[in-house]
């Protein structure tokens, strides 16, 4: 297992910090890419931050009301070694689904 | 051989010593062994060294074989492939990596104008034993330039060989084979299949009589041949199972080599089934499906029950991840293609 830290990004043009309003995930949660992680407030607006990746939440930084500087750790994920650093998403193995049925009268000559 | 009298005399092969591993692990193992077996082998590319590759294919190889043989390059594909030309001229056997299919374009000049021609240009005095690994095709929800299918582009260039494995067993053996070739090989790894595990028989590639340069029947059938390569082979095997529920017995032929194509295997399969559908992720127009359809028509014209169908991507730039399920041939589109062939009436 590898840990990947996601720092608070610059949410506007030149913002330096944001205040945590509410965490939407907790340590131990398995999150998907683009799943909302946390609601934060900046001097411009309150926004939900989507997850940059899938993984298990290991740590979150800051509780409601705490200020976090841009570039400081916001959340740490745990991902399997074989997916660390990947661009994109590991495809899920799903049972094949179909709607189309085949019909044919086959001559067996 | 079901004749009980002969059974005692038959030489029964010992059970295959298979190992279950993912395609990532199979490729990693193959590269590890090639490095150990051939001191001229060098592996390099963006993030191939310290990180072990963005798909972990070269994981641990630098620590084991040293920074002189497994190393990182600048983010410059023309440089990676240009350097490969010089190294091959100097007697090395480079295995460079282009991190994603869409980043092979900046190196097209080095691939087409140098690597593919140097042996010809030098009257055989400067062979290019280069195996270019390209994580290829779509299916992982990645951004632009990370989901493209370049096989037709490479197959059109004289001097290049092109191959794509469909499962961990094929990946291990085809990469080991490609690395021993005196000619440049474009090795297209189906990135959406990197993580699926499968049985690998490390000791033997194909059943007796099989050729590592040939196509491979992955499922035998009587009514129709599905021709595919790379990630589409697994999907076609799923389709074949579903078609069996409807009483249609489908043969799945994994082409494996996309240049040169095993025309004899296509002919043998379709002479038996008399119907064929070719499936690929690449766009339709001038895709490799057209070449396959022509080879089948050439050899099976009088036995074909219907024109060869193609089920492919669309003639558009590869879409963003949210749309790729609409772009890549899915089970229903392949079944529709099969149905069109089954219901075709002459005249």
XYZ file of C-alpha atoms in Angstrom:
456
model
C 0.000 0.000 0.000
C 1.169 3.527 -0.778
C 0.009 6.829 0.706
C -0.771 9.799 -1.489
C -1.195 13.241 0.055
C -3.472 15.814 -1.561
C -2.640 19.406 -0.639
C -5.206 22.219 -0.595
C -5.242 23.633 -4.137
C -5.570 27.313 -4.998
C -9.342 27.580 -5.317
C -9.378 30.975 -6.966
C -6.857 33.331 -8.418
C -4.174 33.832 -5.853
C -6.109 32.729 -2.768
C -3.792 31.750 0.066
C -6.049 29.845 2.448
C -9.477 28.326 3.036
C -11.591 27.491 6.092
C -12.985 24.017 6.573
C -16.782 24.085 6.897
C -17.625 20.394 6.902
C -15.878 17.144 6.087
C -18.014 14.874 3.906
C -15.724 11.859 4.326
C -13.976 10.323 7.345
C -10.804 8.258 7.837
C -11.485 4.688 6.782
C -13.939 5.689 4.030
C -13.385 4.333 0.531
C -13.927 7.226 -1.893
C -14.329 7.382 -5.658
C -12.765 9.880 -8.000
C -14.798 13.122 -8.132
C -16.693 12.260 -4.945
C -17.159 15.421 -2.780
C -14.583 15.357 0.042
C -15.000 18.544 2.007
C -16.802 21.858 1.971
C -14.477 24.805 2.435
C -14.986 28.563 2.457
C -12.641 31.072 0.905
C -12.885 34.833 0.791
C -14.778 34.374 -2.464
C -17.186 31.486 -1.936
C -17.979 28.183 -0.242
C -17.148 25.187 -2.441
C -17.144 21.419 -2.303
C -13.839 19.874 -3.311
C -14.112 16.713 -5.445
C -11.662 13.900 -4.830
C -8.770 13.864 -7.310
C -8.681 10.064 -7.166
C -10.136 6.881 -5.758
C -8.699 5.436 -2.580
C -9.141 4.859 1.131
C -9.034 7.939 3.361
C -6.182 7.632 5.871
C -6.072 11.112 7.431
C -7.889 14.419 7.146
C -6.372 17.713 8.205
C -8.324 20.404 10.038
C -11.776 20.385 11.588
C -14.704 22.772 11.035
C -13.520 26.364 11.481
C -9.831 25.581 10.981
C -7.880 27.521 8.370
C -5.642 25.601 5.954
C -3.030 27.278 3.790
C -2.890 26.558 0.069
C -0.270 23.852 -0.499
C -0.583 22.321 2.964
C -1.855 18.744 3.357
C -5.642 18.449 3.225
C -6.217 14.705 2.983
C -4.126 11.548 2.656
C -5.276 8.511 0.678
C -4.088 4.936 0.768
C -3.970 3.158 -2.584
C -2.694 -0.291 -3.597
C 0.934 -0.257 -4.754
C -0.009 -1.323 -8.242
C -2.244 1.717 -8.778
C -0.039 4.372 -7.170
C 0.776 7.194 -9.525
C -1.567 6.079 -12.262
C -3.232 8.483 -14.665
C -6.871 7.473 -14.954
C -8.906 4.860 -13.111
C -8.477 1.114 -12.772
C -11.433 -0.431 -14.628
C -13.815 -2.547 -12.565
C -14.430 -6.123 -13.560
C -18.161 -6.317 -14.128
C -20.420 -9.129 -15.139
C -21.204 -8.720 -18.841
C -24.524 -6.985 -19.534
C -26.502 -7.350 -22.723
C -29.705 -6.125 -24.321
C -29.232 -7.549 -27.812
C -30.352 -11.120 -28.487
C -29.198 -13.102 -31.514
C -31.584 -14.921 -33.796
C -30.616 -16.931 -36.827
C -31.612 -19.942 -38.837
C -28.253 -21.513 -39.563
C -27.881 -23.901 -42.432
C -25.402 -26.530 -41.397
C -24.407 -27.739 -44.864
C -7.116 -39.610 -28.338
C -9.919 -41.413 -26.599
C -8.805 -44.875 -27.661
C -8.270 -46.652 -24.366
C -5.797 -49.118 -25.844
C -3.465 -46.275 -26.745
C -3.785 -44.399 -23.512
C -1.056 -46.291 -21.732
C 1.388 -45.562 -24.524
C 0.711 -41.848 -24.807
C 3.290 -39.497 -23.420
C 1.199 -37.451 -21.050
C 2.540 -33.961 -20.618
C 3.124 -32.985 -17.022
C 0.553 -30.496 -15.730
C 1.531 -26.997 -16.754
C 3.310 -25.099 -14.009
C 1.123 -22.034 -14.164
C 1.338 -18.960 -11.990
C -1.516 -16.501 -11.492
C -0.434 -12.903 -12.033
C -1.608 -9.611 -13.488
C -0.388 -8.306 -16.842
C 1.625 -5.705 -14.908
C 3.429 -8.462 -13.039
C 3.862 -10.578 -16.172
C 5.457 -7.698 -18.092
C 7.621 -6.762 -15.107
C 8.844 -10.332 -14.820
C 9.556 -10.553 -18.552
C 11.613 -7.329 -18.448
C 13.474 -8.521 -15.363
C 14.401 -11.754 -17.128
C 15.391 -10.012 -20.368
C 17.706 -7.695 -18.397
C 19.263 -10.696 -16.670
C 19.641 -12.751 -19.842
C 20.940 -10.064 -22.203
C 23.555 -7.625 -20.851
C 22.958 -5.384 -23.897
C 19.381 -4.648 -22.830
C 18.605 -1.117 -21.611
C 15.231 0.105 -20.329
C 14.366 3.782 -20.223
C 11.575 6.311 -20.520
C 9.677 8.884 -18.514
C 9.390 7.689 -14.884
C 10.692 4.206 -15.831
C 13.593 4.339 -13.376
C 13.103 5.576 -9.841
C 9.292 5.519 -9.853
C 9.024 2.200 -11.707
C 6.648 3.517 -14.367
C 3.226 5.081 -14.010
C 1.750 1.588 -14.465
C 4.442 -0.090 -12.294
C 5.712 -2.149 -15.245
C 9.365 -1.335 -14.507
C 8.877 -1.417 -10.726
C 12.025 -2.491 -8.874
C 14.100 -2.964 -12.031
C 16.393 0.013 -11.439
C 17.134 -1.103 -7.872
C 17.929 -4.605 -9.089
C 19.793 -3.926 -12.333
C 21.270 -0.493 -11.683
C 20.904 3.064 -12.950
C 23.113 2.328 -15.946
C 20.570 -0.096 -17.398
C 17.189 1.181 -16.177
C 16.854 4.944 -16.143
C 14.630 7.993 -16.414
C 14.618 10.256 -19.436
C 13.508 13.842 -19.900
C 9.907 14.385 -20.982
C 10.827 14.302 -24.671
C 9.670 11.343 -26.760
C 11.693 12.362 -29.824
C 14.757 12.199 -27.584
C 13.805 8.820 -26.109
C 13.464 7.271 -29.571
C 16.359 9.222 -31.111
C 18.599 7.935 -28.340
C 17.314 4.416 -29.040
C 18.577 4.704 -32.635
C 22.086 5.603 -31.484
C 22.146 2.923 -28.809
C 21.011 0.274 -31.288
C 23.738 1.410 -33.721
C 26.244 0.981 -30.887
C 25.117 -2.589 -30.313
C 22.638 -2.177 -27.462
C 19.124 -3.652 -27.332
C 16.968 -0.776 -26.101
C 13.490 -1.283 -24.659
C 12.236 2.306 -24.501
C 8.806 3.258 -23.223
C 6.494 5.949 -24.502
C 4.351 6.580 -21.448
C 1.060 6.762 -23.357
C -0.034 6.063 -26.940
C -0.838 9.696 -27.730
C 2.720 10.725 -26.870
C 4.188 8.555 -29.600
C 3.291 11.320 -32.081
C 6.228 13.586 -31.126
C 8.546 10.636 -31.895
C 6.989 9.658 -35.242
C 9.969 11.091 -37.140
C 12.438 8.952 -35.184
C 10.229 5.848 -35.456
C 9.289 6.116 -39.140
C 12.311 7.819 -40.693
C 15.088 6.244 -38.606
C 14.146 3.145 -36.615
C 12.008 1.530 -39.336
C 14.507 2.179 -42.144
C 18.007 1.999 -40.708
C 18.462 -1.695 -41.425
C 17.249 -1.227 -45.025
C 19.212 1.969 -45.505
C 22.435 0.367 -44.289
C 21.982 -2.833 -46.318
C 21.579 -4.829 -43.142
C 24.671 -3.549 -41.375
C 22.759 -1.468 -38.796
C 19.838 -3.528 -37.472
C 17.540 -1.868 -34.958
C 16.735 -4.428 -32.225
C 14.418 -2.010 -30.428
C 11.243 -3.021 -28.577
C 9.138 0.098 -28.085
C 6.621 -0.400 -25.284
C 3.499 1.722 -25.682
C 0.679 1.527 -23.099
C -2.179 1.652 -25.580
C -5.920 1.801 -26.219
C -8.583 3.248 -23.909
C -10.745 2.180 -21.025
C -9.205 3.854 -17.964
C -11.052 7.218 -17.939
C -7.848 9.092 -18.710
C -7.437 12.523 -20.334
C -6.721 13.264 -23.990
C -3.749 11.433 -25.599
C -4.101 8.562 -23.095
C -6.564 6.296 -24.922
C -5.559 6.076 -28.557
C -5.102 3.115 -30.885
C -2.145 3.609 -33.219
C -1.817 0.103 -34.654
C -2.871 1.024 -38.202
C -0.400 3.913 -38.245
C 2.519 1.697 -37.215
C 1.420 -1.292 -39.301
C 1.542 0.904 -42.411
C 5.256 1.607 -41.972
C 7.561 -0.886 -43.748
C 10.245 -2.124 -41.388
C 8.167 -2.145 -38.213
C 6.561 -5.126 -36.541
C 3.513 -4.555 -34.349
C 2.171 -6.826 -31.615
C -0.393 -6.551 -28.826
C -0.919 -9.073 -26.007
C -4.428 -9.799 -24.752
C -3.729 -11.377 -21.337
C -0.887 -11.891 -18.815
C 0.306 -15.143 -20.426
C 0.565 -13.526 -23.861
C 2.161 -10.410 -22.359
C 4.952 -12.385 -20.696
C 5.805 -14.504 -23.714
C 5.284 -11.956 -26.478
C 7.447 -9.369 -24.704
C 10.234 -11.887 -24.149
C 9.993 -12.918 -27.797
C 9.882 -9.335 -29.090
C 12.983 -8.445 -27.058
C 15.001 -11.104 -28.889
C 14.068 -9.903 -32.394
C 16.662 -8.196 -34.594
C 13.940 -5.878 -35.958
C 12.085 -3.020 -34.287
C 8.847 -4.139 -32.624
C 6.066 -1.817 -31.473
C 4.681 -3.518 -28.365
C 1.171 -2.212 -27.659
C 0.124 -2.970 -24.081
C -3.659 -2.838 -23.500
C -3.638 -0.584 -20.459
C -7.224 -1.402 -19.450
C -6.091 -5.030 -18.947
C -3.012 -4.305 -16.819
C -4.689 -5.252 -13.532
C -6.686 -8.369 -14.441
C -5.044 -11.549 -13.272
C -4.662 -14.664 -15.363
C -2.746 -17.906 -15.476
C 0.738 -17.708 -16.930
C 2.611 -20.822 -17.999
C 6.146 -19.508 -17.752
C 7.650 -22.577 -19.399
C 5.619 -22.676 -22.591
C 3.915 -20.061 -24.764
C 1.728 -21.999 -27.164
C 0.567 -25.562 -27.585
C 2.740 -27.762 -29.760
C 2.775 -26.517 -33.338
C 1.981 -22.929 -32.404
C 4.185 -20.104 -33.640
C 4.989 -17.048 -31.513
C 4.477 -14.936 -34.640
C 1.039 -16.325 -35.398
C -2.526 -15.594 -34.351
C -4.126 -17.743 -31.648
C -7.575 -19.297 -31.371
C -8.744 -18.339 -27.869
C -12.114 -20.096 -28.179
C -13.215 -22.564 -30.794
C -16.580 -22.214 -32.528
C -18.489 -23.266 -35.627
C -20.749 -20.404 -36.738
C -18.758 -17.187 -36.825
C -15.229 -15.895 -36.193
C -14.640 -12.819 -34.028
C -11.233 -11.320 -34.833
C -9.705 -9.015 -32.204
C -6.497 -8.000 -30.453
C -5.427 -6.304 -27.228
C -8.212 -5.414 -24.807
C -10.982 -6.370 -27.257
C -10.120 -10.074 -27.033
C -11.478 -10.337 -23.478
C -14.654 -8.537 -24.531
C -15.100 -10.823 -27.536
C -14.727 -13.860 -25.265
C -17.556 -12.454 -23.119
C -19.648 -11.919 -26.257
C -18.997 -15.504 -27.332
C -20.324 -16.798 -24.011
C -23.462 -14.662 -24.367
C -23.970 -15.751 -27.984
C -23.810 -19.372 -26.857
C -26.960 -18.708 -24.806
C -28.676 -17.958 -28.139
C -27.311 -21.094 -29.788
C -24.586 -19.311 -31.766
C -21.161 -20.946 -31.504
C -18.455 -18.318 -31.890
C -14.731 -18.699 -32.499
C -12.492 -15.964 -31.082
C -9.211 -15.382 -32.888
C -6.622 -13.260 -31.088
C -4.595 -11.768 -33.937
C -1.650 -10.971 -31.593
C 0.616 -9.704 -34.406
C -0.819 -6.721 -36.282
C 2.170 -6.558 -38.616
C 2.650 -8.981 -40.159
C -0.880 -10.369 -39.867
C -1.297 -14.148 -39.776
C -3.366 -14.480 -42.956
C -3.238 -18.285 -42.831
C -4.893 -18.342 -39.397
C -7.644 -16.000 -40.609
C -8.238 -18.232 -43.625
C -8.289 -21.435 -41.592
C -10.777 -20.068 -39.082
C -13.186 -18.424 -41.504
C -13.138 -21.330 -43.985
C -14.603 -23.301 -41.100
C -17.083 -20.731 -39.724
C -17.856 -18.930 -43.032
C -18.707 -15.714 -41.207
C -16.471 -13.073 -39.636
C -16.689 -9.892 -37.573
C -13.563 -7.872 -36.756
C -13.558 -5.699 -33.634
C -11.191 -2.848 -32.773
C -11.144 0.303 -30.661
C -9.478 2.424 -33.346
C -11.650 4.524 -35.694
C -13.329 2.688 -38.581
C -11.860 4.387 -41.635
C -8.519 2.921 -42.744
C -8.406 0.954 -39.495
C -6.771 -2.451 -39.348
C -10.240 -4.025 -39.620
C -10.227 -3.140 -43.310
C -6.982 -5.071 -43.814
C -8.360 -8.056 -41.912
C -11.597 -7.989 -43.925
C -9.654 -7.953 -47.187
C -7.395 -10.831 -46.151
C -10.464 -12.890 -45.233
C -12.256 -11.995 -48.452
C -9.185 -12.898 -50.487
C -8.904 -16.365 -48.998
C -12.549 -17.198 -48.247
C -14.549 -15.364 -50.944
C -16.385 -18.438 -52.151
C -17.216 -19.789 -48.702
C -18.246 -16.533 -46.971
C -21.964 -16.369 -46.160
C -21.906 -12.585 -45.643
C -19.557 -9.635 -46.062
C -17.090 -9.272 -43.184
C -18.473 -6.822 -40.615
C -16.429 -4.295 -38.674
C -17.370 -3.143 -35.160
C -15.028 -0.307 -34.225
C -14.572 3.067 -32.605
C -15.969 6.069 -34.453
C -14.262 8.457 -36.866
C -13.755 11.084 -34.171
C -10.852 12.033 -31.924
C -10.754 9.707 -28.916
C -13.316 11.187 -26.488
C -12.971 12.207 -22.854
C -13.284 9.496 -20.201
C -16.966 10.164 -19.546
C -17.808 9.197 -23.129
C -15.424 6.328 -23.747
C -18.031 3.635 -22.984
C -19.998 5.028 -25.944
C -16.904 5.005 -28.152
C -15.273 1.640 -27.449
C -17.217 -1.276 -28.997
C -19.410 -2.635 -26.220
C -21.092 -6.013 -25.933
C -24.331 -4.911 -27.590
C -22.585 -3.262 -30.550
C -20.591 -6.435 -31.137
C -23.756 -8.552 -30.866
C -25.470 -6.242 -33.395
C -22.559 -6.762 -35.771
C -22.868 -10.514 -35.361
C -26.626 -10.331 -35.972
C -26.100 -8.356 -39.213
C -23.833 -11.127 -40.466
C -26.152 -13.917 -39.343
C -29.210 -12.464 -41.075
C -27.445 -11.469 -44.308
C -29.173 -12.830 -47.416
C -27.531 -13.013 -50.811
C -29.083 -11.322 -53.843
